[in-house]
mmCIF file of C-alpha atoms and ligand atoms in Angstrom:
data_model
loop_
_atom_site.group_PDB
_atom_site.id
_atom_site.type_symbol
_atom_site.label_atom_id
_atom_site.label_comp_id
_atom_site.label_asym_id
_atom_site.label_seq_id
_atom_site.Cartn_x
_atom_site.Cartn_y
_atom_site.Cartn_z
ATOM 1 C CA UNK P 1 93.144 145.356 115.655
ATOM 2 C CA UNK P 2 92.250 141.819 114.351
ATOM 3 C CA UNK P 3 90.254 142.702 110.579
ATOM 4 C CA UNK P 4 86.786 140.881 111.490
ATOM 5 C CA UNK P 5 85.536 140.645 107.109
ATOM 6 C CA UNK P 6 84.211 137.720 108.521
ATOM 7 C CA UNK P 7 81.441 139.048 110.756
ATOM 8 C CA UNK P 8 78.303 137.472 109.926
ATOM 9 C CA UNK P 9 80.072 134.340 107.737
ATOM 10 C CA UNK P 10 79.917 130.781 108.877
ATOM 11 C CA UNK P 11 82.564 128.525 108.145
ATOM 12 C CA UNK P 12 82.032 124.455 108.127
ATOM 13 C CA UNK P 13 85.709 122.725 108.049
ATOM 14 C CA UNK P 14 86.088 119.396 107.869
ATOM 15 C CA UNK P 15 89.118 117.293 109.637
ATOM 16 C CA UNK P 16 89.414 120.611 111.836
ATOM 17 C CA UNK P 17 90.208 118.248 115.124
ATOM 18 C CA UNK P 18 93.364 119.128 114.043
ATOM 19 C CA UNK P 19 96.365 119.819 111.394
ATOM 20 C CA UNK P 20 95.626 122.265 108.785
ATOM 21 C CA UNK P 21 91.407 121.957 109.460
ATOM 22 C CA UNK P 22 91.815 123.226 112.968
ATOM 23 C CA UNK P 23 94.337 126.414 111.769
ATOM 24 C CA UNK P 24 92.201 127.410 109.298
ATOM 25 C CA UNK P 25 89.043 127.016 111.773
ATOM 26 C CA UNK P 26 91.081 129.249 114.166
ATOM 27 C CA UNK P 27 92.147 131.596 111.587
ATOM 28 C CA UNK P 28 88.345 131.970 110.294
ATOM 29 C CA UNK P 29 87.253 132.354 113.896
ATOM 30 C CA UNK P 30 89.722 135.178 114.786
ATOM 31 C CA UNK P 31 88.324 137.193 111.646
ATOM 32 C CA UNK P 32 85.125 136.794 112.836
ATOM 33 C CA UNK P 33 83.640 133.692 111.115
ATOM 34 C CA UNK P 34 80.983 131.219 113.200
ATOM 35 C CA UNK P 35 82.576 127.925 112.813
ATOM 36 C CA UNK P 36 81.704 124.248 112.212
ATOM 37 C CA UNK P 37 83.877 122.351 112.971
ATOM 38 C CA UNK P 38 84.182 118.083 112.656
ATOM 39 C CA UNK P 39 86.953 115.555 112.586
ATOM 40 C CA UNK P 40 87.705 112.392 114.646
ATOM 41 C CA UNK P 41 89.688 112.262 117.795
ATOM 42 C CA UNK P 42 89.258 112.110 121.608
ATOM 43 C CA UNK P 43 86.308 114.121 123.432
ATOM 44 C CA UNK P 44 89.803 116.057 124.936
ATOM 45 C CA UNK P 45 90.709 116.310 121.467
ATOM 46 C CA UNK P 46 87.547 117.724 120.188
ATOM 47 C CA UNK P 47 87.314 120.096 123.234
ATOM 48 C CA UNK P 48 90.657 121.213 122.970
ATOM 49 C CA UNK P 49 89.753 122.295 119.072
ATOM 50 C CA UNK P 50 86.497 124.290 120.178
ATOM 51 C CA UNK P 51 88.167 126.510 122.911
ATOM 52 C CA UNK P 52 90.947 127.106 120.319
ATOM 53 C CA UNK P 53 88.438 128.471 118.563
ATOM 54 C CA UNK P 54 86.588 130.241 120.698
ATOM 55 C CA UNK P 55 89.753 131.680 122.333
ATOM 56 C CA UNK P 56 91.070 132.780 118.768
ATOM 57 C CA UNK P 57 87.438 135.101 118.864
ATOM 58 C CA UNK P 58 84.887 133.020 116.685
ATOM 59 C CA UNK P 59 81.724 133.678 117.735
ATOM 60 C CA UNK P 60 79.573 130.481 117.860
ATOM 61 C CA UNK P 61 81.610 127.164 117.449
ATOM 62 C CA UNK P 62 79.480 124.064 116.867
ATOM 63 C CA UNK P 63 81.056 120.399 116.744
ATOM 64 C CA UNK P 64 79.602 118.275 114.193
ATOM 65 C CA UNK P 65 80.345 114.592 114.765
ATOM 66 C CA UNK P 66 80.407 112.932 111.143
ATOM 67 C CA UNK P 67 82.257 110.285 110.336
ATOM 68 C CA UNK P 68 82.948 111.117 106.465
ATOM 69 C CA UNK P 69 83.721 108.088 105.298
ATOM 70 C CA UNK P 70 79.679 107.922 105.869
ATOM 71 C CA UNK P 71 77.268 109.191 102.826
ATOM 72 C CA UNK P 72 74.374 109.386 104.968
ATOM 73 C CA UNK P 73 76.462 110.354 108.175
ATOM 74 C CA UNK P 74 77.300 113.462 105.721
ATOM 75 C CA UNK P 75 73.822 113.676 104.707
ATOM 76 C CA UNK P 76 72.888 114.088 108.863
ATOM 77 C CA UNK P 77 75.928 116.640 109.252
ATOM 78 C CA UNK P 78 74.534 119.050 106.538
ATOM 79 C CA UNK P 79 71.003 119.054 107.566
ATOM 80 C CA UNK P 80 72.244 120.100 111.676
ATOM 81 C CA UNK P 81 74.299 122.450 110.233
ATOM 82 C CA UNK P 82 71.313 123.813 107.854
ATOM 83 C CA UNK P 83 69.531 124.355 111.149
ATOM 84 C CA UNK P 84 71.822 126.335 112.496
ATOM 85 C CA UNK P 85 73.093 128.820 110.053
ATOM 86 C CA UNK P 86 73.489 129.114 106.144
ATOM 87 C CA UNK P 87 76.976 128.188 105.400
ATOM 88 C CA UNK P 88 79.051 130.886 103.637
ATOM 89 C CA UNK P 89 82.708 129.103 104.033
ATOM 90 C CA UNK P 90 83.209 124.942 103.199
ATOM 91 C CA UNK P 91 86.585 123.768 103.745
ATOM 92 C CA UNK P 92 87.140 120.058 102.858
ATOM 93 C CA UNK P 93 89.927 119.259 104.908
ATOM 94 C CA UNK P 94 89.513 116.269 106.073
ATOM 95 C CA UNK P 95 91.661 113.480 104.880
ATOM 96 C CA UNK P 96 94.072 110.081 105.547
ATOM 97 C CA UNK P 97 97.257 108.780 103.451
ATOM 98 C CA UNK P 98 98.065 105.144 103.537
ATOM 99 C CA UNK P 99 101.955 104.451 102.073
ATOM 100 C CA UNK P 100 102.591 100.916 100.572
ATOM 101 C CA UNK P 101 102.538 99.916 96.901
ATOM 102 C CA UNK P 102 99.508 99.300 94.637
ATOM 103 C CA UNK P 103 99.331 95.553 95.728
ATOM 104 C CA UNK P 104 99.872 96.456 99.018
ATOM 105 C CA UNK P 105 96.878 99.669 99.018
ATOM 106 C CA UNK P 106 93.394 97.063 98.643
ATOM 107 C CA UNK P 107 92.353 97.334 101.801
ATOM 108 C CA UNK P 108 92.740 101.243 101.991
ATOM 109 C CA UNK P 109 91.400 102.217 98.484
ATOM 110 C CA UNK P 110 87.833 102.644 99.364
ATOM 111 C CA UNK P 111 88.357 104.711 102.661
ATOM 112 C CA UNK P 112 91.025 107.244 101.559
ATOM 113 C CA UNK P 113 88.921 107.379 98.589
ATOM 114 C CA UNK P 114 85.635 107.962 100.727
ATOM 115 C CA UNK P 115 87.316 110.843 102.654
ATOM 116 C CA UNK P 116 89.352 112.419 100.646
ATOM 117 C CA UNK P 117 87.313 112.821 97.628
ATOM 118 C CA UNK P 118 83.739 111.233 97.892
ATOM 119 C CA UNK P 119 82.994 113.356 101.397
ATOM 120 C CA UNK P 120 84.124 116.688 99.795
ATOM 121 C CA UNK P 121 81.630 115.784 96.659
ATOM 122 C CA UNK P 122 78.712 115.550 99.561
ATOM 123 C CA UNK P 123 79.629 118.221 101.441
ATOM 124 C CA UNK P 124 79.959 120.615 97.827
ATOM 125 C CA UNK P 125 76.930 119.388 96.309
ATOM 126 C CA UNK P 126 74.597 119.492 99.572
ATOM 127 C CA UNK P 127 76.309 123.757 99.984
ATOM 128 C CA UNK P 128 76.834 125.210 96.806
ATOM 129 C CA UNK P 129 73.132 125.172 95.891
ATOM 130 C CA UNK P 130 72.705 127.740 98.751
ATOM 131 C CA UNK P 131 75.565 129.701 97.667
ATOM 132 C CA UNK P 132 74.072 130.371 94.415
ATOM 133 C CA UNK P 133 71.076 131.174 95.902
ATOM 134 C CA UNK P 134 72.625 134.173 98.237
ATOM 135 C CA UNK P 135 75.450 134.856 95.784
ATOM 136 C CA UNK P 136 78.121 134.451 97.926
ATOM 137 C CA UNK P 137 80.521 131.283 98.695
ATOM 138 C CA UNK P 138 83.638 129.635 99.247
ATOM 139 C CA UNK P 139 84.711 126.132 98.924
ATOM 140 C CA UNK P 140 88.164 125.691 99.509
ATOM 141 C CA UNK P 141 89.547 122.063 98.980
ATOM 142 C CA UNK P 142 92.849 121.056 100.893
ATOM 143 C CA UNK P 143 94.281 118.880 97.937
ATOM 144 C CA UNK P 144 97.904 118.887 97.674
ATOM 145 C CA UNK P 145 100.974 118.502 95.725
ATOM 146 C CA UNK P 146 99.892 114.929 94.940
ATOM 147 C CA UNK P 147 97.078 116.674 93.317
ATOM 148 C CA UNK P 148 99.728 117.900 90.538
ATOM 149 C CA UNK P 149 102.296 115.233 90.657
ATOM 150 C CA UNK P 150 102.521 111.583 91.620
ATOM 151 C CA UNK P 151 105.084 109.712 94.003
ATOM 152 C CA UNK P 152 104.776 106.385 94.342
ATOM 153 C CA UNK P 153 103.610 104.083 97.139
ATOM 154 C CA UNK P 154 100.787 106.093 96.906
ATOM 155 C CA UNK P 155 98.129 105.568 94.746
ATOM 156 C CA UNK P 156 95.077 106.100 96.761
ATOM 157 C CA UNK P 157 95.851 109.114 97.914
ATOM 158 C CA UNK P 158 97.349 110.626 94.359
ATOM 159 C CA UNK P 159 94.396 109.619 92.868
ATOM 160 C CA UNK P 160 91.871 110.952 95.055
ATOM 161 C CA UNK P 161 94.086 114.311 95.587
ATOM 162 C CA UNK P 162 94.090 114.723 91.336
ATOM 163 C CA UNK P 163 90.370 113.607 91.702
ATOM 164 C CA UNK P 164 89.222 116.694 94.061
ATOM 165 C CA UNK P 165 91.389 119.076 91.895
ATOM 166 C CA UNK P 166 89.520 117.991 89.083
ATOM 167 C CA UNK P 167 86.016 117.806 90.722
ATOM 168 C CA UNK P 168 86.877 121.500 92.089
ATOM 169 C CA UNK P 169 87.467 123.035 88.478
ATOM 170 C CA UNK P 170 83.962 121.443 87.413
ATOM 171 C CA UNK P 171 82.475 123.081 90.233
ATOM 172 C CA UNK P 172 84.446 125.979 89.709
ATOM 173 C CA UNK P 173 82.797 126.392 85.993
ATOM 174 C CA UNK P 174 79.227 125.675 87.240
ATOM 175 C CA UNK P 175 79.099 128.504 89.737
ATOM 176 C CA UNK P 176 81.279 131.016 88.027
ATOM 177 C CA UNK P 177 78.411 133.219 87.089
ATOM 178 C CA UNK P 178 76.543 133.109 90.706
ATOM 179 C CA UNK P 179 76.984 136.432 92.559
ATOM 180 C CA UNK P 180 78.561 139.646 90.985
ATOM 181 C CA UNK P 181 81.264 141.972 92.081
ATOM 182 C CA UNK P 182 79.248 143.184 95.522
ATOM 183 C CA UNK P 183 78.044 140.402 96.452
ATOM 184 C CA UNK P 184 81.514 138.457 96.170
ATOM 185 C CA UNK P 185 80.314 135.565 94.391
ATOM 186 C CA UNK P 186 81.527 131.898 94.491
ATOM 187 C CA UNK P 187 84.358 130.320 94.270
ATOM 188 C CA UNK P 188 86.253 126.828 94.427
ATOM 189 C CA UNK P 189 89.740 126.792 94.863
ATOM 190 C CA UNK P 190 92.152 123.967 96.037
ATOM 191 C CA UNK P 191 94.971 124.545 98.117
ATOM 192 C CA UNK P 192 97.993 122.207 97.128
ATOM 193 C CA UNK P 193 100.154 121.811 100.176
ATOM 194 C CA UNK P 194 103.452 119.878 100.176
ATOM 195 C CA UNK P 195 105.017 119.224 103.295
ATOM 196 C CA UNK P 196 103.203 120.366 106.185
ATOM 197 C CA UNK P 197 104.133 119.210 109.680
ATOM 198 C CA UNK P 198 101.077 117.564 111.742
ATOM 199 C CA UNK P 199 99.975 114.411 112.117
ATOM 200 C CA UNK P 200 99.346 113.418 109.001
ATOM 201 C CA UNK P 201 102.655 112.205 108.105
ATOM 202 C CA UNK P 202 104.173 111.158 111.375
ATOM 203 C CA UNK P 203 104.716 107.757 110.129
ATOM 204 C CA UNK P 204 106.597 109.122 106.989
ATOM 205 C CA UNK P 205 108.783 111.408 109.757
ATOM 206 C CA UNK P 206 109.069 108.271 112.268
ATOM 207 C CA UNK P 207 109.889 106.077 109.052
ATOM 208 C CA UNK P 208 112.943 108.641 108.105
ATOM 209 C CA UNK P 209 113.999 109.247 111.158
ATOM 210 C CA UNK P 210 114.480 105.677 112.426
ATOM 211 C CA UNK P 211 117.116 105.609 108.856
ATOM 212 C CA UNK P 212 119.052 108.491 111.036
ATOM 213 C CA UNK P 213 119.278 106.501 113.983
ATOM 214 C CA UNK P 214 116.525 107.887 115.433
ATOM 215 C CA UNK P 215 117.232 111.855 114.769
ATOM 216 C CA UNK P 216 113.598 113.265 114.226
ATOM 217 C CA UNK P 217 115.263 116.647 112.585
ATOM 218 C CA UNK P 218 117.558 114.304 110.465
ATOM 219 C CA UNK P 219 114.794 112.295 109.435
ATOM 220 C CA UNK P 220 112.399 115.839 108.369
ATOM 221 C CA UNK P 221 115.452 116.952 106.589
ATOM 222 C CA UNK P 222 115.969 113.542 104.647
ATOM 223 C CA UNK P 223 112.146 113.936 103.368
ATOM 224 C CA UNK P 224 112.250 117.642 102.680
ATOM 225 C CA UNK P 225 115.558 117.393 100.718
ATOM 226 C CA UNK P 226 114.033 114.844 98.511
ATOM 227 C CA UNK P 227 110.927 116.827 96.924
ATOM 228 C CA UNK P 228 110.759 120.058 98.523
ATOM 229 C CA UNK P 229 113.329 122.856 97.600
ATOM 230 C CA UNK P 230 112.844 125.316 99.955
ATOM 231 C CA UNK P 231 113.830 122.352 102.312
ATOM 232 C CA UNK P 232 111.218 123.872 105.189
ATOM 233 C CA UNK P 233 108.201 122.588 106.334
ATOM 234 C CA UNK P 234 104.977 124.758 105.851
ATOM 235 C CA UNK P 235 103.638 125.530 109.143
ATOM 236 C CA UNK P 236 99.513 125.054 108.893
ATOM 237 C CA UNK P 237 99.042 128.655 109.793
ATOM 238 C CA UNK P 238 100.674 129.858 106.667
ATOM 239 C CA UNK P 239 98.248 127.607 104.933
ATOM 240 C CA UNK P 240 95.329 129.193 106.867
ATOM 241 C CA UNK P 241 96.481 132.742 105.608
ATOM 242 C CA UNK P 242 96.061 131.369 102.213
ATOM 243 C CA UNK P 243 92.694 130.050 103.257
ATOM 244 C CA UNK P 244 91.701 133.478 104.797
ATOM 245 C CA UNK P 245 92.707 135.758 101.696
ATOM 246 C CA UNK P 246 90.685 133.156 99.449
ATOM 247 C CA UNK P 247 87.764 134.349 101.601
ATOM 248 C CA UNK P 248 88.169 137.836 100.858
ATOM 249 C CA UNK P 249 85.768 139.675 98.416
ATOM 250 C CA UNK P 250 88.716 140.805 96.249
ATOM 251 C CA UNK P 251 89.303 137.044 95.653
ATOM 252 C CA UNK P 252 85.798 136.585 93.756
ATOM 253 C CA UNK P 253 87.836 135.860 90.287
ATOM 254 C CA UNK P 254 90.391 133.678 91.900
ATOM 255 C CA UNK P 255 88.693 130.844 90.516
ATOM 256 C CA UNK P 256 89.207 126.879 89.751
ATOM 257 C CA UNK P 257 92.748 127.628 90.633
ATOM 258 C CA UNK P 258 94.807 124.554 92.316
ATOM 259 C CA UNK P 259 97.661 126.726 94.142
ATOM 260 C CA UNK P 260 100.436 125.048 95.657
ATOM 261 C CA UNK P 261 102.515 126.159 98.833
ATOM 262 C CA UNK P 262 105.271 123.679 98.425
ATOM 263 C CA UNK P 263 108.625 125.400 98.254
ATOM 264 C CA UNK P 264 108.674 124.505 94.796
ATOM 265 C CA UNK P 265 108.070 120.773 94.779
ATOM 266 C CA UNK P 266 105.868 121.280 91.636
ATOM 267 C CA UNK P 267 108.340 123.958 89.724
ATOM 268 C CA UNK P 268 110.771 121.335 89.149
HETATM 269 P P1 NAD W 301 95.715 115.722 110.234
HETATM 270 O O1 NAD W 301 95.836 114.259 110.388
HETATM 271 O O2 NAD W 301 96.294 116.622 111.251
HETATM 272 O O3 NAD W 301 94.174 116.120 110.057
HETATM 273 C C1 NAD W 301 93.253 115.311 109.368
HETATM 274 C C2 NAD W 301 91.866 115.624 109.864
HETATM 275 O O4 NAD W 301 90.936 114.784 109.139
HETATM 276 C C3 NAD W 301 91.662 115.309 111.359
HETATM 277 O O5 NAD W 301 90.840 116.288 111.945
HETATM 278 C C4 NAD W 301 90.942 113.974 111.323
HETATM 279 O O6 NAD W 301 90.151 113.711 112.470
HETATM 280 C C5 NAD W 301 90.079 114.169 110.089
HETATM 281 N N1 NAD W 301 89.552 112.904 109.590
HETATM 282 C C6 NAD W 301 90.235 111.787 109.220
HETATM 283 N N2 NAD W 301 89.369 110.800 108.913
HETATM 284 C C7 NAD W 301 88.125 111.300 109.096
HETATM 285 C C8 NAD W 301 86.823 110.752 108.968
HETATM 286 N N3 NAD W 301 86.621 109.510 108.592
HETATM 287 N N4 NAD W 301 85.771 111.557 109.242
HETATM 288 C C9 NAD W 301 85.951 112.841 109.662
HETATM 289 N N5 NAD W 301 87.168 113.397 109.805
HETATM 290 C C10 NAD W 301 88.232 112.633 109.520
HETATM 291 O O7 NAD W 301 96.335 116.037 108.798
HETATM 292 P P2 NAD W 301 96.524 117.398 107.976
HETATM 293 O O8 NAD W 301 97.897 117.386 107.504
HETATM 294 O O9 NAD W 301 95.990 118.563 108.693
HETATM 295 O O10 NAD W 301 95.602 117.061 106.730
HETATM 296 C C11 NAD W 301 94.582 117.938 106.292
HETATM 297 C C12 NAD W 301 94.478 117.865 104.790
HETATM 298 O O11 NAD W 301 95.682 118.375 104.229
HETATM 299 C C13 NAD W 301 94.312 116.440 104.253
HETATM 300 O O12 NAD W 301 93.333 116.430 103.236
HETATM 301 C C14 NAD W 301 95.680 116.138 103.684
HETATM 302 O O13 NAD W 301 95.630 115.224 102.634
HETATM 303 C C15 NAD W 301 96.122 117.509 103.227
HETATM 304 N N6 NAD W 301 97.569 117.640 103.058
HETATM 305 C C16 NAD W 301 98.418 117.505 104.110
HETATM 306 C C17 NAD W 301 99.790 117.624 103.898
HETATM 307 C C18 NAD W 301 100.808 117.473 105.000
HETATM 308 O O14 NAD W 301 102.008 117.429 104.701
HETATM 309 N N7 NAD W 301 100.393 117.421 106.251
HETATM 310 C C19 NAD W 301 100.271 117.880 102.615
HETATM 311 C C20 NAD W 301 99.362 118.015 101.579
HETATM 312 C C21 NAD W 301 98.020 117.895 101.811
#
C-alpha cells in the first residue's frame, strides 16, 4: 500500500507541465499531497499533467497559469494559491538553458535569469513566511550540477543555477530555527541533477546525435561519456524519490544541502 505522509500537505511545483516538475508533482500526489501545479505548454499538455496527477492519487490538483518570467504574474499565482490552501511543499522547478558563448547569450541573459533564479526568489519569499508561521515547510530547488561546476557555452544558466544554490543556503539559515522536531520544521534544499532525459536538453541530444549520423543513442552516449561517469541518464522519477524523502519529517535537519544525482559528474 502506497505510504500517504502526505495527507493533508499541499505541494506548489513549478515547470510541472513536464520533465522533472511533473514527476515530482506525480510522486507528491501518489503520497497523498494536493498539488499545484504550473508550467507552459499546450491546453493538451497541461491536461495531460493534471490527470497524471490525479490518476497517480493526489487529491485536489489545481493549474496555475503563471508565466514566471513575470514578477507580478508570480505575485497573482501566490495570492490564488493562498486562497486555496496554505502551501506546505514549494518546488522551484521551473527552468530554460540557452547554449552559445558569452557573446552569443545577450539576448537570453535576462529570461533564463528571470526563471531560473528571480521566480524561485518570489515564489520563496511570498511561502516561507507561512511556513514559519505553522512550523512546517519544504522548499526544494531543482538546481543542478551547473550549480557546483561550470561548462562553458553556458553562462546564463551556470550562473543562475550557482545563484539559487546560494540563495537556498541563505534561506536555509533564516528558517533553520522555525518548527521543532514534531512539527518537522523547514527546510531548503537544492537538488543538483546532471543529466536527466526530458525536454530540456533535446537540442544538446539532437546536436550530438546529428555528429553520429543521426544515432539518437550514439549521440546520449557521446554527452554522457563526456561529464557523467556512471554514463546513464537519471530518469526524473529517481529525482522525484529524492524530492519525496526530502519531504519526510525525518529530513527536518537535512538542511541548506545542494545534493547532486549525477553519476559522479561533480566527484571528479
Ligand atoms: P523541462 O523542459 O521538461 O521542464 C521545464 C518546465 O519549466 C516546463 O514545465 C516548462 O513549461 C516550465 N517553464 C519554462 N519556462 C517557464 C516560464 N516562463 N513560466 C513557467 N514555467 C516555465 O525540463 P526539466 O529537465 O524537467 O527541467 C526542470 C529543472 O531541472 C530545470 O530547472 C532544469 O534547469 C533542471 N535540470 C535539468 C537537467 C536535465 O538534464 N534535464 C539537469 C539539471 C537540472
Amino acid at each position: 500500500m502506497t505510504d500517504t505522509f502526505l495527507a493533508g500537505r499541499t505541494a506548489l511545483i513549478t515547470g510541472s507541465t513536464s520533465g522533472i516538475g511533473l514527476a515530482i508533482a506525480e510522486a507528491l500526489g501518489r503520497h497523498g499531497a494536493k498539488v499545484g501545479i504550473n508550467g507552459l505548454g499546450t491546453p493538451e499538455q497541461i491536461d495531460a499533467a493534471i490527470q497524471q496527477c490525479k490518476d497517480a492519487g493526489a487529491p485536489d490538483v489545481r493549474y496555475f497559469d503563471a508565466n514566471l518570467v513575470d514578477p507580478k504574474a508570480i505575485d497573482a499565482m501566490l495570492a490564488e494559491a493562498a486562497q486555496w490552501s496554505p502551501i506546505d511543499v514549494l518546488v522551484n522547478s521551473a527552468g530554460i538553458q540557452r547554449t552559445a558563448p558569452i557573446e552569443g547569450q545577450r539576448d537570453n541573459w535576462d529570461a533564463v535569469i528571470a526563471i531560473n533564479l528571480s521566480a524561485a526568489f518570489h515564489c520563496m519569499s511570498g511561502l516561507l513566511p507561512d511556513m514559519r508561521e505553522r512550523g512546517f515547510g519544504r522548499v526544494i530547488n531543482i538546481a543542478s550540477v551547473h550549480g557546483l561546476v561550470a561548462s562553458v557555452e553556458k553562462a546564463p544558466y551556470v550562473a543562475s543555477k550557482f545563484g539559487i544554490v546560494g540563495l537556498s543556503k541563505v534561506a536555509a539559515l533564516e528558517y533553520a530555527s522555525a518548527g521543532n522536531r514534531d512539527s518537522g520544521g523547514v527546510t531548503v534544499n537544492c537538488i543538483c541533477p546532471g543529466w536527466v532525459e526530458t525536454p530540456l536538453i533535446e537540442s544538446q541530444i539532437q546536436a550530438r546525435a546529428d555528429q553520429h549520423g543521426g544515432d539518437r543513442d550514439a549521440g546520449i552516449a557521446d554527452l554522457l561519456s563526456e561529464k557523467q561517469p556512471s554514463r546513464r541518464m537519471t530518469l526524473p522519477e529517481e529525482i522525484a524519490e529524492l524530492a519525496l524523502w526530502l519531504c519526510r519529517r525525518e529530513a527536518h535537519n537535512l538542511n541548506g544541502a545542494a545534493i547532486p544525482v549525477d553519476g559522479g559528474w561533480t566527484s571528479q
